Amino acid sequence: RVSLRGVDFVGPTAGRELLRNTFWAILWSVVGILIYVWLRFHHITWGVAAIIALVHDVVIASGAMALTGKEFSLTVVAALLTILGYSINDTIVIFDRIRENLRIYRDQDFEKVVNASVNQTLSRSVLTSLTVFIAVFALFLYGGEKLNPMSFCLLVGVVFGSYSSIFVAAALLVVAYQRLGPEYVTP
């Protein structure tokens, strides 16, 4: 006796719907994160810097999926949303340290405070990313064919999510400070 256990084919209509739903899920997640960061740090500039870093992560992870020809499925959508959550958490930790140090070192240059804050959180960010990377790499190696696209997306997202939190988001705050002035950046 033969029974059908699953179908792995997604037609063009379902594919378009998946792409549209992915776009809306990521857009609403980004809008929610922007509002959260804006309220938490009292300047929209901090939120915009965080969002640019997040978009960077999602674009690179999606591009890696496209370049390697990996299947784009619901699990990959979940991986992209996980990357957003992971990356914003790391960015918030760095932003919190910047805000704390701005209160403590009021007489220091903004750039020096940001640099010191990134250096103070660097080991935490790297060790957390390495731990997550090891776990996702094991999933990539032993998760099987079904989990391979999702785990690949997460591998790329963890690496570039850490990169953007450390090097992109904080640097964007410095650029905003230099171009817009302290009243748009400092709490």
Short mmCIF file of N, CA and C in Angstrom, two decimals:
data_model
loop_
_atom_site.label_atom_id
_atom_site.label_comp_id
_atom_site.label_asym_id
_atom_site.label_seq_id
_atom_site.Cartn_x
_atom_site.Cartn_y
_atom_site.Cartn_z
N ARG A 1 0.84 -1.17 0.00
CA ARG A 1 0.00 0.00 0.00
C ARG A 1 0.89 1.25 0.00
N VAL A 2 0.58 2.21 -0.86
CA VAL A 2 1.35 3.43 -1.01
C VAL A 2 0.53 4.62 -0.49
N SER A 3 1.21 5.49 0.27
CA SER A 3 0.51 6.69 0.74
C SER A 3 1.40 7.91 0.49
N LEU A 4 0.76 9.00 0.16
CA LEU A 4 1.46 10.25 -0.10
C LEU A 4 1.76 10.93 1.23
N ARG A 5 3.03 11.17 1.51
CA ARG A 5 3.43 11.77 2.79
C ARG A 5 3.69 13.25 2.69
N GLY A 6 3.94 13.78 1.53
CA GLY A 6 4.19 15.22 1.39
C GLY A 6 4.48 15.59 -0.05
N VAL A 7 4.31 16.84 -0.34
CA VAL A 7 4.60 17.37 -1.66
C VAL A 7 5.58 18.52 -1.47
N ASP A 8 6.66 18.50 -2.23
CA ASP A 8 7.70 19.52 -2.07
C ASP A 8 7.67 20.57 -3.17
N PHE A 9 6.73 20.51 -4.06
CA PHE A 9 6.67 21.45 -5.16
C PHE A 9 5.80 22.64 -4.80
N VAL A 10 6.31 23.84 -5.09
CA VAL A 10 5.55 25.06 -4.90
C VAL A 10 5.38 25.69 -6.27
N GLY A 11 4.16 25.87 -6.68
CA GLY A 11 3.89 26.45 -7.99
C GLY A 11 4.15 27.94 -8.03
N PRO A 12 4.03 28.54 -9.22
CA PRO A 12 4.33 29.95 -9.36
C PRO A 12 3.40 30.86 -8.55
N THR A 13 2.15 30.49 -8.44
CA THR A 13 1.21 31.31 -7.67
C THR A 13 1.56 31.28 -6.19
N ALA A 14 1.83 30.10 -5.67
CA ALA A 14 2.22 29.98 -4.26
C ALA A 14 3.57 30.65 -4.02
N GLY A 15 4.47 30.57 -5.00
CA GLY A 15 5.78 31.21 -4.87
C GLY A 15 5.66 32.72 -4.79
N ARG A 16 4.79 33.30 -5.62
CA ARG A 16 4.56 34.75 -5.56
C ARG A 16 3.96 35.15 -4.23
N GLU A 17 3.01 34.34 -3.76
CA GLU A 17 2.38 34.63 -2.47
C GLU A 17 3.41 34.54 -1.33
N LEU A 18 4.27 33.54 -1.38
CA LEU A 18 5.32 33.41 -0.37
C LEU A 18 6.25 34.62 -0.39
N LEU A 19 6.63 35.05 -1.58
CA LEU A 19 7.50 36.22 -1.70
C LEU A 19 6.83 37.48 -1.17
N ARG A 20 5.55 37.66 -1.50
CA ARG A 20 4.80 38.83 -1.02
C ARG A 20 4.66 38.79 0.50
N ASN A 21 4.31 37.63 1.04
CA ASN A 21 4.17 37.50 2.50
C ASN A 21 5.51 37.69 3.22
N THR A 22 6.59 37.23 2.61
CA THR A 22 7.92 37.44 3.18
C THR A 22 8.24 38.92 3.24
N PHE A 23 7.96 39.62 2.16
CA PHE A 23 8.20 41.06 2.11
C PHE A 23 7.44 41.77 3.23
N TRP A 24 6.14 41.44 3.38
CA TRP A 24 5.33 42.10 4.41
C TRP A 24 5.79 41.73 5.82
N ALA A 25 6.16 40.48 6.02
CA ALA A 25 6.63 40.06 7.35
C ALA A 25 7.90 40.82 7.74
N ILE A 26 8.83 40.92 6.80
CA ILE A 26 10.07 41.63 7.09
C ILE A 26 9.82 43.12 7.24
N LEU A 27 8.97 43.69 6.39
CA LEU A 27 8.68 45.13 6.49
C LEU A 27 8.06 45.48 7.83
N TRP A 28 7.05 44.73 8.27
CA TRP A 28 6.40 45.04 9.55
C TRP A 28 7.33 44.78 10.72
N SER A 29 8.19 43.79 10.60
CA SER A 29 9.19 43.56 11.66
C SER A 29 10.15 44.75 11.76
N VAL A 30 10.59 45.23 10.62
CA VAL A 30 11.51 46.37 10.59
C VAL A 30 10.83 47.62 11.14
N VAL A 31 9.59 47.87 10.77
CA VAL A 31 8.86 49.03 11.28
C VAL A 31 8.71 48.94 12.81
N GLY A 32 8.36 47.76 13.31
CA GLY A 32 8.25 47.57 14.76
C GLY A 32 9.56 47.80 15.47
N ILE A 33 10.65 47.30 14.89
CA ILE A 33 11.97 47.50 15.49
C ILE A 33 12.36 48.97 15.46
N LEU A 34 12.07 49.66 14.36
CA LEU A 34 12.36 51.09 14.28
C LEU A 34 11.66 51.86 15.38
N ILE A 35 10.39 51.58 15.58
CA ILE A 35 9.63 52.26 16.63
C ILE A 35 10.20 51.94 18.01
N TYR A 36 10.52 50.68 18.25
CA TYR A 36 11.09 50.28 19.54
C TYR A 36 12.41 51.00 19.82
N VAL A 37 13.32 51.01 18.85
CA VAL A 37 14.63 51.64 19.06
C VAL A 37 14.46 53.14 19.21
N TRP A 38 13.58 53.74 18.45
CA TRP A 38 13.31 55.17 18.55
C TRP A 38 12.83 55.53 19.96
N LEU A 39 11.89 54.76 20.47
CA LEU A 39 11.37 55.04 21.82
C LEU A 39 12.42 54.75 22.89
N ARG A 40 13.21 53.74 22.70
CA ARG A 40 14.20 53.36 23.71
C ARG A 40 15.34 54.38 23.81
N PHE A 41 15.77 54.93 22.68
CA PHE A 41 16.92 55.83 22.68
C PHE A 41 16.54 57.30 22.44
N HIS A 42 15.28 57.58 22.29
CA HIS A 42 14.72 58.94 22.21
C HIS A 42 15.17 59.74 21.00
N HIS A 43 15.76 59.09 20.03
CA HIS A 43 16.12 59.75 18.77
C HIS A 43 15.88 58.77 17.63
N ILE A 44 15.20 59.22 16.61
CA ILE A 44 14.93 58.33 15.48
C ILE A 44 16.22 57.95 14.75
N THR A 45 17.25 58.77 14.90
CA THR A 45 18.53 58.49 14.25
C THR A 45 19.09 57.13 14.68
N TRP A 46 18.94 56.80 15.96
CA TRP A 46 19.41 55.50 16.45
C TRP A 46 18.62 54.38 15.78
N GLY A 47 17.31 54.58 15.65
CA GLY A 47 16.47 53.58 15.00
C GLY A 47 16.81 53.41 13.53
N VAL A 48 17.05 54.51 12.84
CA VAL A 48 17.40 54.42 11.42
C VAL A 48 18.75 53.72 11.24
N ALA A 49 19.72 54.02 12.11
CA ALA A 49 21.02 53.35 12.03
C ALA A 49 20.85 51.84 12.23
N ALA A 50 20.04 51.46 13.20
CA ALA A 50 19.80 50.03 13.45
C ALA A 50 19.10 49.37 12.26
N ILE A 51 18.13 50.05 11.68
CA ILE A 51 17.37 49.48 10.56
C ILE A 51 18.25 49.31 9.33
N ILE A 52 19.09 50.29 9.06
CA ILE A 52 20.00 50.15 7.91
C ILE A 52 20.89 48.93 8.10
N ALA A 53 21.38 48.73 9.31
CA ALA A 53 22.21 47.55 9.59
C ALA A 53 21.40 46.26 9.42
N LEU A 54 20.13 46.27 9.83
CA LEU A 54 19.29 45.08 9.68
C LEU A 54 18.99 44.78 8.21
N VAL A 55 18.68 45.82 7.46
CA VAL A 55 18.42 45.62 6.02
C VAL A 55 19.67 45.06 5.35
N HIS A 56 20.83 45.54 5.75
CA HIS A 56 22.11 45.02 5.27
C HIS A 56 22.18 43.51 5.49
N ASP A 57 21.79 43.06 6.68
CA ASP A 57 21.86 41.64 7.01
C ASP A 57 20.92 40.81 6.15
N VAL A 58 19.69 41.27 6.02
CA VAL A 58 18.68 40.51 5.26
C VAL A 58 19.03 40.49 3.78
N VAL A 59 19.52 41.59 3.24
CA VAL A 59 19.90 41.63 1.83
C VAL A 59 21.06 40.68 1.56
N ILE A 60 22.05 40.67 2.44
CA ILE A 60 23.20 39.78 2.22
C ILE A 60 22.78 38.32 2.35
N ALA A 61 21.97 37.99 3.36
CA ALA A 61 21.53 36.60 3.52
C ALA A 61 20.67 36.17 2.33
N SER A 62 19.77 37.03 1.89
CA SER A 62 18.93 36.71 0.72
C SER A 62 19.78 36.59 -0.53
N GLY A 63 20.76 37.47 -0.68
CA GLY A 63 21.66 37.40 -1.83
C GLY A 63 22.48 36.12 -1.83
N ALA A 64 22.93 35.70 -0.66
CA ALA A 64 23.68 34.44 -0.57
C ALA A 64 22.79 33.26 -0.97
N MET A 65 21.53 33.32 -0.58
CA MET A 65 20.59 32.26 -0.97
C MET A 65 20.42 32.23 -2.49
N ALA A 66 20.28 33.42 -3.08
CA ALA A 66 20.11 33.50 -4.53
C ALA A 66 21.37 33.07 -5.27
N LEU A 67 22.53 33.50 -4.80
CA LEU A 67 23.79 33.15 -5.47
C LEU A 67 24.07 31.65 -5.44
N THR A 68 23.69 31.00 -4.35
CA THR A 68 23.96 29.57 -4.25
C THR A 68 22.83 28.72 -4.82
N GLY A 69 21.72 29.35 -5.19
CA GLY A 69 20.61 28.61 -5.77
C GLY A 69 19.85 27.77 -4.76
N LYS A 70 19.94 28.13 -3.50
CA LYS A 70 19.23 27.38 -2.45
C LYS A 70 17.73 27.68 -2.54
N GLU A 71 16.96 26.71 -2.09
CA GLU A 71 15.50 26.82 -2.10
C GLU A 71 15.04 27.89 -1.11
N PHE A 72 14.12 28.73 -1.54
CA PHE A 72 13.55 29.76 -0.68
C PHE A 72 12.19 29.26 -0.22
N SER A 73 12.09 28.93 1.07
CA SER A 73 10.87 28.33 1.60
C SER A 73 10.45 29.06 2.88
N LEU A 74 9.42 28.54 3.52
CA LEU A 74 8.96 29.13 4.77
C LEU A 74 10.02 29.06 5.85
N THR A 75 10.82 28.01 5.85
CA THR A 75 11.88 27.93 6.85
C THR A 75 12.95 29.00 6.63
N VAL A 76 13.17 29.36 5.38
CA VAL A 76 14.12 30.43 5.08
C VAL A 76 13.55 31.77 5.53
N VAL A 77 12.25 31.96 5.35
CA VAL A 77 11.59 33.18 5.86
C VAL A 77 11.77 33.26 7.38
N ALA A 78 11.59 32.13 8.04
CA ALA A 78 11.80 32.09 9.50
C ALA A 78 13.26 32.41 9.83
N ALA A 79 14.19 31.93 9.02
CA ALA A 79 15.60 32.22 9.24
C ALA A 79 15.88 33.72 9.07
N LEU A 80 15.29 34.35 8.06
CA LEU A 80 15.49 35.79 7.85
C LEU A 80 14.94 36.60 9.03
N LEU A 81 13.78 36.20 9.53
CA LEU A 81 13.21 36.90 10.69
C LEU A 81 14.05 36.64 11.94
N THR A 82 14.62 35.46 12.06
CA THR A 82 15.52 35.15 13.17
C THR A 82 16.78 36.01 13.10
N ILE A 83 17.29 36.20 11.89
CA ILE A 83 18.46 37.06 11.70
C ILE A 83 18.14 38.48 12.17
N LEU A 84 16.95 38.97 11.83
CA LEU A 84 16.55 40.31 12.29
C LEU A 84 16.59 40.38 13.81
N GLY A 85 16.00 39.40 14.47
CA GLY A 85 15.96 39.40 15.93
C GLY A 85 17.33 39.26 16.54
N TYR A 86 18.15 38.39 15.99
CA TYR A 86 19.49 38.18 16.51
C TYR A 86 20.34 39.44 16.35
N SER A 87 20.29 40.02 15.19
CA SER A 87 21.12 41.19 14.90
C SER A 87 20.68 42.41 15.71
N ILE A 88 19.37 42.61 15.85
CA ILE A 88 18.93 43.79 16.62
C ILE A 88 19.30 43.63 18.09
N ASN A 89 19.30 42.42 18.59
CA ASN A 89 19.70 42.21 19.98
C ASN A 89 21.15 42.64 20.19
N ASP A 90 22.02 42.23 19.29
CA ASP A 90 23.43 42.61 19.39
C ASP A 90 23.60 44.12 19.23
N THR A 91 22.85 44.71 18.32
CA THR A 91 22.93 46.16 18.11
C THR A 91 22.45 46.92 19.34
N ILE A 92 21.39 46.45 19.97
CA ILE A 92 20.86 47.12 21.17
C ILE A 92 21.88 47.07 22.31
N VAL A 93 22.58 45.95 22.44
CA VAL A 93 23.61 45.85 23.49
C VAL A 93 24.68 46.91 23.26
N ILE A 94 25.13 47.05 22.02
CA ILE A 94 26.16 48.05 21.71
C ILE A 94 25.61 49.46 21.91
N PHE A 95 24.38 49.71 21.44
CA PHE A 95 23.78 51.03 21.61
C PHE A 95 23.58 51.38 23.09
N ASP A 96 23.20 50.41 23.89
CA ASP A 96 23.06 50.66 25.33
C ASP A 96 24.39 51.08 25.95
N ARG A 97 25.46 50.41 25.55
CA ARG A 97 26.78 50.76 26.08
C ARG A 97 27.19 52.16 25.61
N ILE A 98 26.88 52.49 24.37
CA ILE A 98 27.18 53.84 23.89
C ILE A 98 26.43 54.88 24.72
N ARG A 99 25.15 54.63 24.94
CA ARG A 99 24.34 55.58 25.72
C ARG A 99 24.88 55.71 27.15
N GLU A 100 25.23 54.60 27.79
CA GLU A 100 25.80 54.65 29.15
C GLU A 100 27.10 55.44 29.17
N ASN A 101 27.95 55.17 28.20
CA ASN A 101 29.25 55.85 28.17
C ASN A 101 29.10 57.33 27.82
N LEU A 102 28.09 57.69 27.04
CA LEU A 102 27.86 59.10 26.75
C LEU A 102 27.48 59.86 28.03
N ARG A 103 26.79 59.20 28.93
CA ARG A 103 26.43 59.83 30.21
C ARG A 103 27.65 59.95 31.12
N ILE A 104 28.50 58.96 31.08
CA ILE A 104 29.67 58.94 31.97
C ILE A 104 30.76 59.88 31.45
N TYR A 105 31.04 59.83 30.17
CA TYR A 105 32.14 60.59 29.58
C TYR A 105 31.60 61.75 28.73
N ARG A 106 30.96 62.67 29.36
CA ARG A 106 30.35 63.81 28.66
C ARG A 106 31.38 64.71 27.98
N ASP A 107 32.60 64.76 28.49
CA ASP A 107 33.61 65.65 27.95
C ASP A 107 34.41 65.03 26.79
N GLN A 108 34.19 63.75 26.51
CA GLN A 108 34.92 63.06 25.44
C GLN A 108 34.24 63.30 24.09
N ASP A 109 35.01 63.15 23.03
CA ASP A 109 34.46 63.22 21.67
C ASP A 109 33.50 62.05 21.45
N PHE A 110 32.45 62.31 20.70
CA PHE A 110 31.44 61.28 20.42
C PHE A 110 32.08 60.06 19.77
N GLU A 111 32.97 60.29 18.82
CA GLU A 111 33.61 59.19 18.11
C GLU A 111 34.42 58.30 19.05
N LYS A 112 35.11 58.92 20.00
CA LYS A 112 35.91 58.14 20.96
C LYS A 112 35.02 57.33 21.90
N VAL A 113 33.89 57.90 22.28
CA VAL A 113 32.96 57.18 23.15
C VAL A 113 32.36 55.98 22.41
N VAL A 114 32.00 56.18 21.15
CA VAL A 114 31.45 55.08 20.35
C VAL A 114 32.51 53.99 20.17
N ASN A 115 33.73 54.38 19.86
CA ASN A 115 34.81 53.41 19.69
C ASN A 115 35.06 52.62 20.97
N ALA A 116 35.11 53.32 22.10
CA ALA A 116 35.32 52.64 23.38
C ALA A 116 34.16 51.69 23.69
N SER A 117 32.95 52.11 23.38
CA SER A 117 31.77 51.28 23.64
C SER A 117 31.78 50.01 22.80
N VAL A 118 32.13 50.15 21.54
CA VAL A 118 32.23 48.97 20.68
C VAL A 118 33.31 48.03 21.19
N ASN A 119 34.45 48.57 21.59
CA ASN A 119 35.53 47.73 22.12
C ASN A 119 35.12 47.03 23.41
N GLN A 120 34.34 47.70 24.25
CA GLN A 120 33.89 47.10 25.51
C GLN A 120 32.92 45.94 25.28
N THR A 121 32.16 45.98 24.22
CA THR A 121 31.18 44.92 23.94
C THR A 121 31.67 43.91 22.91
N LEU A 122 32.86 44.14 22.37
CA LEU A 122 33.36 43.30 21.28
C LEU A 122 33.49 41.83 21.66
N SER A 123 34.10 41.55 22.81
CA SER A 123 34.30 40.14 23.18
C SER A 123 32.96 39.44 23.39
N ARG A 124 31.99 40.13 24.00
CA ARG A 124 30.66 39.55 24.19
C ARG A 124 30.02 39.23 22.86
N SER A 125 30.10 40.18 21.92
CA SER A 125 29.50 39.97 20.60
C SER A 125 30.14 38.82 19.85
N VAL A 126 31.47 38.78 19.87
CA VAL A 126 32.19 37.74 19.14
C VAL A 126 31.93 36.36 19.75
N LEU A 127 31.98 36.26 21.08
CA LEU A 127 31.75 34.96 21.72
C LEU A 127 30.31 34.47 21.52
N THR A 128 29.34 35.37 21.61
CA THR A 128 27.96 34.98 21.38
C THR A 128 27.78 34.51 19.94
N SER A 129 28.33 35.26 19.01
CA SER A 129 28.21 34.89 17.59
C SER A 129 28.90 33.56 17.30
N LEU A 130 30.05 33.35 17.90
CA LEU A 130 30.76 32.09 17.69
C LEU A 130 29.96 30.90 18.22
N THR A 131 29.35 31.07 19.38
CA THR A 131 28.53 30.00 19.96
C THR A 131 27.34 29.68 19.06
N VAL A 132 26.65 30.71 18.60
CA VAL A 132 25.51 30.51 17.70
C VAL A 132 25.98 29.89 16.39
N PHE A 133 27.10 30.37 15.88
CA PHE A 133 27.63 29.85 14.62
C PHE A 133 27.93 28.35 14.72
N ILE A 134 28.52 27.92 15.82
CA ILE A 134 28.84 26.50 16.00
C ILE A 134 27.56 25.66 16.00
N ALA A 135 26.54 26.13 16.71
CA ALA A 135 25.28 25.38 16.76
C ALA A 135 24.62 25.32 15.39
N VAL A 136 24.60 26.43 14.68
CA VAL A 136 23.96 26.46 13.36
C VAL A 136 24.79 25.67 12.35
N PHE A 137 26.11 25.69 12.50
CA PHE A 137 26.97 24.92 11.61
C PHE A 137 26.71 23.42 11.77
N ALA A 138 26.50 22.98 13.00
CA ALA A 138 26.14 21.58 13.24
C ALA A 138 24.82 21.24 12.56
N LEU A 139 23.87 22.16 12.64
CA LEU A 139 22.58 21.98 11.96
C LEU A 139 22.78 21.93 10.46
N PHE A 140 23.66 22.76 9.95
CA PHE A 140 23.96 22.78 8.52
C PHE A 140 24.56 21.44 8.06
N LEU A 141 25.48 20.90 8.87
CA LEU A 141 26.14 19.65 8.50
C LEU A 141 25.24 18.43 8.65
N TYR A 142 24.46 18.40 9.74
CA TYR A 142 23.73 17.18 10.07
C TYR A 142 22.21 17.32 10.02
N GLY A 143 21.70 18.47 9.62
CA GLY A 143 20.26 18.71 9.62
C GLY A 143 19.52 18.10 8.45
N GLY A 144 20.24 17.65 7.47
CA GLY A 144 19.61 17.02 6.32
C GLY A 144 19.25 18.02 5.24
N GLU A 145 18.71 17.47 4.18
CA GLU A 145 18.39 18.25 2.99
C GLU A 145 17.32 19.32 3.24
N LYS A 146 16.37 19.01 4.07
CA LYS A 146 15.27 19.95 4.34
C LYS A 146 15.72 21.18 5.12
N LEU A 147 16.64 21.01 6.05
CA LEU A 147 17.09 22.12 6.89
C LEU A 147 18.31 22.84 6.33
N ASN A 148 18.89 22.31 5.25
CA ASN A 148 20.09 22.91 4.69
C ASN A 148 19.90 24.36 4.26
N PRO A 149 18.85 24.72 3.50
CA PRO A 149 18.71 26.13 3.11
C PRO A 149 18.54 27.07 4.31
N MET A 150 17.74 26.65 5.29
CA MET A 150 17.53 27.48 6.46
C MET A 150 18.82 27.66 7.26
N SER A 151 19.54 26.56 7.48
CA SER A 151 20.77 26.66 8.26
C SER A 151 21.84 27.44 7.51
N PHE A 152 21.89 27.32 6.20
CA PHE A 152 22.83 28.12 5.41
C PHE A 152 22.51 29.61 5.55
N CYS A 153 21.24 29.95 5.44
CA CYS A 153 20.81 31.34 5.60
C CYS A 153 21.18 31.86 6.99
N LEU A 154 20.98 31.05 8.01
CA LEU A 154 21.33 31.45 9.37
C LEU A 154 22.84 31.61 9.55
N LEU A 155 23.63 30.74 8.92
CA LEU A 155 25.09 30.88 9.00
C LEU A 155 25.54 32.23 8.44
N VAL A 156 25.03 32.55 7.26
CA VAL A 156 25.38 33.83 6.65
C VAL A 156 24.86 34.98 7.52
N GLY A 157 23.65 34.84 8.02
CA GLY A 157 23.05 35.89 8.84
C GLY A 157 23.76 36.14 10.15
N VAL A 158 24.25 35.09 10.79
CA VAL A 158 24.98 35.26 12.05
C VAL A 158 26.29 36.01 11.82
N VAL A 159 26.99 35.64 10.77
CA VAL A 159 28.26 36.30 10.48
C VAL A 159 28.04 37.78 10.14
N PHE A 160 27.14 38.04 9.21
CA PHE A 160 26.93 39.42 8.79
C PHE A 160 26.10 40.22 9.77
N GLY A 161 25.28 39.55 10.57
CA GLY A 161 24.56 40.24 11.64
C GLY A 161 25.51 40.77 12.69
N SER A 162 26.50 39.98 13.03
CA SER A 162 27.52 40.43 13.99
C SER A 162 28.36 41.55 13.38
N TYR A 163 28.73 41.37 12.13
CA TYR A 163 29.51 42.39 11.44
C TYR A 163 28.76 43.73 11.43
N SER A 164 27.48 43.69 11.08
CA SER A 164 26.73 44.94 10.97
C SER A 164 26.49 45.59 12.33
N SER A 165 26.29 44.79 13.36
CA SER A 165 26.10 45.36 14.70
C SER A 165 27.36 46.06 15.18
N ILE A 166 28.50 45.45 14.91
CA ILE A 166 29.76 45.99 15.40
C ILE A 166 30.27 47.13 14.52
N PHE A 167 30.23 46.94 13.21
CA PHE A 167 30.90 47.88 12.31
C PHE A 167 29.97 48.82 11.55
N VAL A 168 28.72 48.45 11.35
CA VAL A 168 27.84 49.29 10.54
C VAL A 168 26.97 50.20 11.40
N ALA A 169 26.24 49.64 12.35
CA ALA A 169 25.29 50.43 13.14
C ALA A 169 25.97 51.54 13.92
N ALA A 170 27.04 51.20 14.63
CA ALA A 170 27.75 52.22 15.42
C ALA A 170 28.39 53.26 14.52
N ALA A 171 28.92 52.84 13.38
CA ALA A 171 29.53 53.79 12.45
C ALA A 171 28.48 54.74 11.87
N LEU A 172 27.28 54.24 11.65
CA LEU A 172 26.20 55.10 11.15
C LEU A 172 25.83 56.16 12.18
N LEU A 173 25.91 55.83 13.47
CA LEU A 173 25.67 56.84 14.50
C LEU A 173 26.72 57.94 14.43
N VAL A 174 27.96 57.56 14.21
CA VAL A 174 29.03 58.55 14.10
C VAL A 174 28.81 59.43 12.87
N VAL A 175 28.44 58.84 11.76
CA VAL A 175 28.16 59.62 10.54
C VAL A 175 27.01 60.58 10.78
N ALA A 176 25.95 60.11 11.43
CA ALA A 176 24.80 60.98 11.74
C ALA A 176 25.23 62.12 12.66
N TYR A 177 26.06 61.82 13.63
CA TYR A 177 26.55 62.86 14.55
C TYR A 177 27.34 63.92 13.79
N GLN A 178 28.20 63.48 12.87
CA GLN A 178 29.02 64.42 12.12
C GLN A 178 28.21 65.24 11.13
N ARG A 179 27.21 64.64 10.52
CA ARG A 179 26.43 65.35 9.49
C ARG A 179 25.25 66.12 10.04
N LEU A 180 24.56 65.57 11.05
CA LEU A 180 23.35 66.20 11.57
C LEU A 180 23.59 67.03 12.82
N GLY A 181 24.63 66.68 13.55
CA GLY A 181 24.93 67.39 14.78
C GLY A 181 24.48 66.62 16.00
N PRO A 182 24.97 67.01 17.18
CA PRO A 182 24.69 66.28 18.42
C PRO A 182 23.23 66.28 18.84
N GLU A 183 22.47 67.30 18.48
CA GLU A 183 21.07 67.35 18.93
C GLU A 183 20.20 66.25 18.32
N TYR A 184 20.65 65.65 17.22
CA TYR A 184 19.90 64.57 16.58
C TYR A 184 20.38 63.18 16.98
N VAL A 185 21.45 63.14 17.76
CA VAL A 185 22.02 61.82 18.08
C VAL A 185 22.15 61.59 19.58
N THR A 186 22.69 62.55 20.31
CA THR A 186 22.97 62.31 21.72
C THR A 186 21.70 62.38 22.57
N PRO A 187 21.58 61.43 23.50
CA PRO A 187 20.38 61.41 24.37
C PRO A 187 20.37 62.53 25.38
#
